[in-house]
């Protein structure tokens, strides 16, 4: 069934089978006891190297009841329908399976696209069949962990597939990384930072192994001094290439990616009933065909796409101002998804879940409703006021006379990225939201911070072996030279590359080497979390071990994460309505 219509006249909208129980506040499935149960469907294979999305077939709906049907509690995962019969995917117990309905709560699929919160009920196999899945090899971390920060790369492509999209720029685009947001969710799940990366950023794209339809792997060569948006689509690069490029720029390991195209903006904005926007002035952009008067509007479909695509309506008509407009639009969509009108409408729930899954391309690590639901469970309780949109700080490319591209503004970008890598929020997270978790974490933090307190050994007494476990090439050598020549640490050694890469720099030492560890941490600006103390003392001449991680940017660059964003860094919280100007 198309997301924008009810289909044939003899079909029953799945949303009509769900009603809100005012006593419990939950949605419950209205079943006709005489209706036939839906037949089992074969569950699609998830995780193939590449899969072309097929038009999904709507699940069979129960027959129309002749008399008012009883209301029964909505299914939980693993529950069966009345009479004990089970159907759908799952292990079989006594000839049964699992009912094909799944309750998706508190911000599952649409949240993962834009950070909002939506709940929906939809059939299991039907939703899985909507998803597109891409095998990105080892580009990701291997999966998010419940006790660690989560980093999701949300990619909006400029692919013009679909009716009505040909008029937006290059109609033959293979789909570049036109809009890219690194969505960092904090370890304690209390806050998130959405970092936009400008498409016209000049950067280096690393070598990218990409899976081919026949199962083979093609290595796309590295490229220096090119636009960031060519990390996808150009030369056959896949989203894994964009993930690798983002890691190279930010030093942040991406766990998973989610990708959408133009149609997602049109369909999601329509499914939610339109997205409120505010304009400070009249707009008439002939390129994007956006024509709006100053004031408030509710945009859906083509108008919504035109709003996020316009480059000539706001600010100085640059891509950086378009990024601000897109952030404002996403924040408004998130607020709309959490609104009472959306949360109390089962039809909107179903429509959003349907559109979101049809719009999504994801990596195989989250390539099923099961895995997306697990991920959404980590995000569902976050308050919008603790989600910050910001943009990687950049300046005009000094190599160009006619300014068309940008380069990283290191003075502002370095501390901002340190904050994200250090899991420091850009918003003021309310204490009451963290109270339940703070007690145990505070004790651990105090214990870790204590490692930095106390006597520091003279530089000449510090013994350390240095390994490179993820920093730039040659980091162990340059750090050795810096310590010896600038800091007087003459008893240091370079052991080359570490056996395995790590995301965060780590200093391992014994209890009787604490004074040395504090001295080295002070020289290098290591945070307390980088220190790992062993259980037993070491021998008198045994060196400590310093492994430089992916967060290491160079000798003399402190790793301590700042607690405040640099002055001048653009940011806005998702709960704030901002007028485009």
Coordinates of C-alpha atoms in Angstrom, one line a residue, residues 28-375:
X28 CA -4.5 -2.1 21.4
X29 CA -5.3 -4.3 18.4
X30 CA -9.0 -4.7 17.6
X31 CA -9.5 -8.3 16.4
X32 CA -12.5 -10.1 15.0
X33 CA -12.6 -13.5 16.5
X34 CA -14.0 -14.9 13.3
X35 CA -11.4 -13.3 11.1
X36 CA -8.8 -15.5 9.6
X37 CA -5.2 -15.0 10.8
X38 CA -2.7 -13.5 8.4
X39 CA -0.7 -16.1 6.5
X40 CA 3.0 -16.4 7.2
X41 CA 5.3 -14.7 5.0
X42 CA 8.9 -15.7 4.2
X43 CA 11.2 -13.3 6.1
X44 CA 13.6 -11.5 3.8
X45 CA 17.3 -12.1 4.0
X46 CA 19.0 -9.1 5.7
X47 CA 22.7 -8.3 5.3
X48 CA 23.4 -9.2 1.7
X49 CA 26.2 -7.2 0.1
X50 CA 23.6 -5.0 -1.7
X51 CA 19.9 -5.3 -2.2
X52 CA 17.6 -3.5 -4.5
X53 CA 14.5 -2.4 -2.7
X54 CA 11.3 -4.0 -4.1
X55 CA 7.9 -2.5 -3.7
X56 CA 6.5 -4.1 -0.5
X57 CA 3.3 -6.0 -0.4
X58 CA 1.0 -4.8 2.3
X59 CA 0.2 -7.5 4.9
X60 CA -3.2 -9.1 4.7
X61 CA -5.7 -7.3 6.8
X62 CA -8.4 -9.0 9.0
X63 CA -11.8 -9.3 7.5
X64 CA -14.2 -6.5 8.2
X65 CA -16.2 -7.4 11.3
X66 CA -20.0 -7.8 11.1
X67 CA -20.5 -6.6 14.7
X68 CA -18.3 -4.6 17.1
X69 CA -15.2 -6.6 17.8
X70 CA -13.6 -7.1 21.2
X71 CA -10.6 -5.0 22.1
X72 CA -7.6 -7.1 23.2
X73 CA -4.2 -6.0 24.5
X74 CA -1.7 -5.1 21.8
X75 CA 0.9 -7.8 21.1
X76 CA 4.3 -7.9 22.7
X77 CA 7.2 -9.4 21.0
X78 CA 6.8 -13.2 21.4
X79 CA 3.1 -13.0 22.2
X80 CA 0.6 -14.9 20.0
X81 CA -2.9 -14.1 18.9
X82 CA -6.0 -15.4 20.8
X83 CA -6.2 -19.2 20.8
X84 CA -2.5 -19.7 21.2
X85 CA -1.6 -19.8 17.6
X86 CA 1.6 -18.0 16.5
X87 CA 2.9 -17.0 13.2
X88 CA 5.8 -15.2 11.6
X89 CA 9.5 -15.4 12.2
X90 CA 11.2 -16.9 15.3
X91 CA 12.2 -20.2 16.8
X92 CA 9.4 -22.7 16.9
X93 CA 7.9 -23.9 20.1
X94 CA 5.3 -26.7 19.9
X95 CA 4.7 -25.9 16.2
X96 CA 4.2 -22.2 16.8
X97 CA 6.3 -19.1 15.9
X98 CA 6.0 -15.5 16.8
X99 CA 3.2 -13.2 15.8
X100 CA 4.1 -10.8 13.0
X101 CA 3.3 -7.6 14.9
X102 CA 6.0 -5.5 16.7
X103 CA 5.4 -2.6 19.0
X104 CA 8.0 0.1 18.2
X105 CA 8.0 2.6 21.0
X106 CA 9.5 6.0 22.0
X107 CA 11.4 7.1 19.0
X108 CA 12.3 4.1 16.8
X109 CA 12.7 4.7 13.1
X110 CA 11.9 8.3 12.5
X111 CA 14.0 9.2 15.5
X112 CA 17.0 7.5 13.9
X113 CA 16.6 9.7 10.8
X114 CA 16.2 13.0 12.5
X115 CA 16.5 12.5 16.3
X116 CA 12.8 12.8 17.1
X117 CA 10.5 10.4 18.9
X118 CA 7.7 8.3 17.3
X119 CA 5.9 5.1 18.2
X120 CA 4.2 2.8 15.7
X121 CA 2.8 -0.7 15.3
X122 CA 3.5 -2.5 12.1
X123 CA 4.0 -6.0 10.9
X124 CA 7.4 -7.4 11.3
X125 CA 8.2 -8.9 7.9
X126 CA 6.6 -6.0 6.1
X127 CA 8.8 -3.4 7.8
X128 CA 11.9 -5.6 7.3
X129 CA 11.1 -5.9 3.6
X130 CA 11.0 -2.1 3.3
X131 CA 14.6 -1.7 4.4
X132 CA 17.6 -1.4 2.0
X133 CA 20.8 -2.9 3.4
X134 CA 24.4 -2.3 2.4
X135 CA 27.4 -4.3 3.4
X136 CA 30.2 -1.8 4.3
X137 CA 32.8 -4.3 5.5
X138 CA 34.9 -3.0 8.4
X139 CA 34.1 0.7 7.9
X140 CA 32.0 0.8 11.1
X141 CA 33.0 -0.1 14.6
X142 CA 31.3 -3.5 14.5
X143 CA 28.2 -2.4 16.4
X144 CA 27.2 0.1 19.1
X145 CA 27.5 -0.9 22.8
X146 CA 25.1 -0.2 25.5
X147 CA 27.7 1.2 27.9
X148 CA 29.5 3.4 25.3
X149 CA 28.7 6.5 23.3
X150 CA 27.0 5.9 19.9
X151 CA 28.0 7.5 16.7
X152 CA 25.5 7.3 13.7
X153 CA 26.3 8.9 10.4
X154 CA 23.1 10.3 8.8
X155 CA 23.6 10.9 5.0
X156 CA 21.2 12.7 2.8
X157 CA 22.1 12.1 -0.9
X158 CA 21.4 14.3 -3.9
X159 CA 20.2 11.4 -5.9
X160 CA 17.2 12.6 -8.1
X161 CA 15.3 9.3 -8.4
X162 CA 11.6 9.6 -8.1
X163 CA 8.9 11.7 -9.8
X164 CA 9.4 15.4 -9.6
X165 CA 13.0 15.4 -8.4
X166 CA 14.7 16.0 -11.8
X167 CA 14.5 19.8 -11.4
X168 CA 16.8 19.9 -8.4
X169 CA 20.3 20.6 -9.8
X170 CA 22.1 17.7 -11.5
X171 CA 19.4 15.3 -12.5
X172 CA 22.0 12.6 -13.3
X173 CA 23.7 12.7 -9.9
X174 CA 24.8 9.2 -8.7
X175 CA 24.0 10.3 -5.2
X176 CA 26.7 12.3 -3.4
X177 CA 27.0 13.1 0.4
X178 CA 24.9 16.3 0.0
X179 CA 23.9 16.5 3.6
X180 CA 25.9 14.7 6.3
X181 CA 25.3 14.8 10.0
X182 CA 27.4 12.9 12.6
X183 CA 24.9 12.1 15.4
X184 CA 26.8 11.5 18.6
X185 CA 24.8 10.1 21.5
X186 CA 26.4 10.4 25.0
X187 CA 27.5 7.4 27.0
X188 CA 24.8 8.1 29.6
X189 CA 22.1 8.7 26.9
X190 CA 21.2 12.1 28.4
X191 CA 22.3 14.2 25.5
X192 CA 23.4 14.2 21.8
X193 CA 25.4 16.4 19.4
X194 CA 24.5 16.5 15.7
X195 CA 27.5 17.7 13.8
X196 CA 26.9 18.8 10.2
X197 CA 29.8 18.4 7.8
X198 CA 29.8 20.9 4.8
X199 CA 29.6 19.1 1.5
X200 CA 32.1 21.6 -0.1
X201 CA 34.8 20.9 2.5
X202 CA 38.2 20.2 0.9
X203 CA 39.6 17.0 2.5
X204 CA 41.3 13.7 1.8
X205 CA 39.3 10.6 1.1
X206 CA 41.1 7.4 2.2
X207 CA 41.2 4.2 0.2
X208 CA 37.8 2.5 0.3
X209 CA 37.2 -1.2 -0.1
X210 CA 33.6 -1.4 -1.5
X211 CA 31.4 -4.5 -1.8
X212 CA 30.2 -5.2 -5.3
X213 CA 26.9 -6.9 -6.3
X214 CA 28.7 -10.1 -7.2
X215 CA 30.2 -10.3 -3.7
X216 CA 33.7 -9.2 -4.7
X217 CA 35.5 -6.2 -3.2
X218 CA 36.7 -3.2 -5.2
X219 CA 39.3 -0.9 -3.7
X220 CA 38.6 2.7 -4.7
X221 CA 41.9 4.6 -4.5
X222 CA 42.5 7.4 -2.0
X223 CA 42.1 11.0 -3.2
X224 CA 43.6 14.2 -1.7
X225 CA 42.4 17.7 -1.9
X226 CA 38.8 17.0 -3.1
X227 CA 35.3 17.9 -2.0
X228 CA 33.9 15.9 1.0
X229 CA 30.6 15.1 -0.9
X230 CA 32.5 13.0 -3.4
X231 CA 33.2 10.5 -0.6
X232 CA 29.9 8.9 -1.7
X233 CA 28.9 8.0 -5.2
X234 CA 32.0 9.2 -7.0
X235 CA 34.1 6.4 -8.5
X236 CA 31.6 3.9 -7.0
X237 CA 32.2 4.8 -3.4
X238 CA 29.7 3.5 -0.9
X239 CA 28.6 4.9 2.5
X240 CA 31.5 3.1 4.1
X241 CA 33.8 5.5 2.3
X242 CA 31.9 8.4 3.8
X243 CA 32.2 6.8 7.2
X244 CA 36.0 6.4 6.8
X245 CA 36.3 10.0 5.6
X246 CA 34.4 11.3 8.6
X247 CA 36.7 9.4 10.9
X248 CA 39.7 10.9 9.2
X249 CA 38.4 14.4 9.6
X250 CA 37.1 14.1 13.1
X251 CA 39.0 11.3 14.8
X252 CA 35.6 9.7 15.7
X253 CA 34.9 6.1 15.0
X254 CA 31.4 5.8 13.4
X255 CA 29.3 2.8 14.5
X256 CA 26.6 2.8 11.8
X257 CA 25.2 4.8 8.9
X258 CA 21.7 5.7 7.8
X259 CA 21.1 7.1 4.3
X260 CA 18.0 8.8 2.7
X261 CA 17.3 10.6 -0.5
X262 CA 15.0 13.5 -1.7
X263 CA 11.9 11.4 -1.4
X264 CA 12.4 10.9 2.4
X265 CA 12.1 14.6 3.0
X266 CA 8.9 14.8 1.0
X267 CA 7.3 11.6 2.4
X268 CA 8.3 12.1 6.1
X269 CA 7.1 15.7 6.2
X270 CA 3.8 14.6 4.6
X271 CA 3.4 11.6 7.0
X272 CA 3.8 13.8 10.1
X273 CA 1.2 16.3 8.8
X274 CA 3.5 19.0 7.7
X275 CA 6.5 20.6 9.4
X276 CA 6.2 24.1 10.9
X277 CA 8.8 26.7 9.7
X278 CA 9.2 30.4 10.4
X279 CA 10.6 33.0 7.9
X280 CA 11.7 36.5 8.7
X281 CA 11.3 37.7 5.1
X282 CA 9.5 36.8 1.9
X283 CA 11.2 34.2 -0.2
X284 CA 11.0 33.6 -4.0
X285 CA 13.8 31.3 -5.1
X286 CA 13.5 30.4 -8.8
X287 CA 16.0 27.6 -8.5
X288 CA 14.4 25.6 -5.7
X289 CA 10.9 27.0 -6.6
X290 CA 10.4 28.0 -3.0
X291 CA 7.9 30.9 -2.8
X292 CA 6.7 31.8 0.7
X293 CA 5.7 35.0 2.5
X294 CA 7.3 36.1 5.8
X295 CA 5.8 34.4 8.8
X296 CA 4.9 30.9 9.8
X297 CA 4.1 28.1 7.4
X298 CA 3.5 24.3 7.6
X299 CA 5.4 22.6 4.8
X300 CA 5.0 19.1 3.4
X301 CA 6.0 17.3 0.2
X302 CA 7.6 19.4 -2.5
X303 CA 7.5 22.6 -0.4
X304 CA 9.4 20.9 2.4
X305 CA 12.0 19.6 -0.1
X306 CA 12.3 23.0 -1.6
X307 CA 12.9 24.6 1.8
X308 CA 15.8 22.3 2.7
X309 CA 17.3 22.5 -0.8
X310 CA 17.3 26.3 -1.3
X311 CA 20.7 28.0 -1.4
X312 CA 19.6 31.5 -2.4
X313 CA 16.9 32.3 0.0
X314 CA 18.7 32.9 3.3
X315 CA 21.9 34.3 4.8
X316 CA 24.7 34.8 2.4
X317 CA 23.3 32.2 0.0
X318 CA 26.0 29.7 0.8
X319 CA 25.9 26.0 1.6
X320 CA 26.7 26.9 5.3
X321 CA 23.5 28.9 5.5
X322 CA 21.6 26.0 3.9
X323 CA 23.0 23.8 6.6
X324 CA 21.5 26.1 9.3
X325 CA 18.1 26.0 7.5
X326 CA 18.2 22.2 7.4
X327 CA 19.0 22.0 11.1
X328 CA 16.1 24.3 11.8
X329 CA 13.8 22.1 9.7
X330 CA 15.0 18.9 11.4
X331 CA 14.5 20.4 14.9
X332 CA 11.0 21.4 13.9
X333 CA 10.2 17.9 12.6
X334 CA 11.5 16.4 15.8
X335 CA 9.2 18.6 17.8
X336 CA 6.3 17.7 15.6
X337 CA 7.0 14.0 16.0
X338 CA 6.9 14.4 19.8
X339 CA 3.7 16.5 19.7
X340 CA 0.5 15.3 21.3
X341 CA -1.2 15.3 17.8
X342 CA 1.3 12.8 16.6
X343 CA 1.7 10.7 19.7
X344 CA -2.1 10.1 19.9
X345 CA -2.6 9.2 16.3
X346 CA -2.1 5.5 15.4
X347 CA -2.5 6.4 11.7
X348 CA 0.4 8.8 11.9
X349 CA 2.5 6.1 13.8
X350 CA 1.9 3.6 11.0
X351 CA 2.5 6.1 8.2
X352 CA 5.8 7.4 9.8
X353 CA 7.1 3.8 10.3
X354 CA 6.1 2.9 6.8
X355 CA 7.7 5.9 5.2
X356 CA 10.8 5.8 7.4
X357 CA 11.6 2.1 6.5
X358 CA 10.9 2.7 2.8
X359 CA 13.3 5.7 2.9
X360 CA 16.1 4.1 4.8
X361 CA 19.3 2.5 3.6
X362 CA 21.4 1.1 6.5
X363 CA 24.5 -1.0 7.1
X364 CA 24.0 -4.7 7.8
X365 CA 24.9 -4.1 11.5
X366 CA 21.5 -2.5 12.0
X367 CA 19.8 -4.0 8.9
X368 CA 16.7 -5.4 10.6
X369 CA 13.8 -4.1 12.7
X370 CA 15.1 -6.1 15.6
X371 CA 18.4 -4.2 15.6
X372 CA 16.9 -0.8 14.8
X373 CA 14.5 -1.3 17.8
X374 CA 17.5 -2.1 20.1
X375 CA 19.2 1.0 18.9

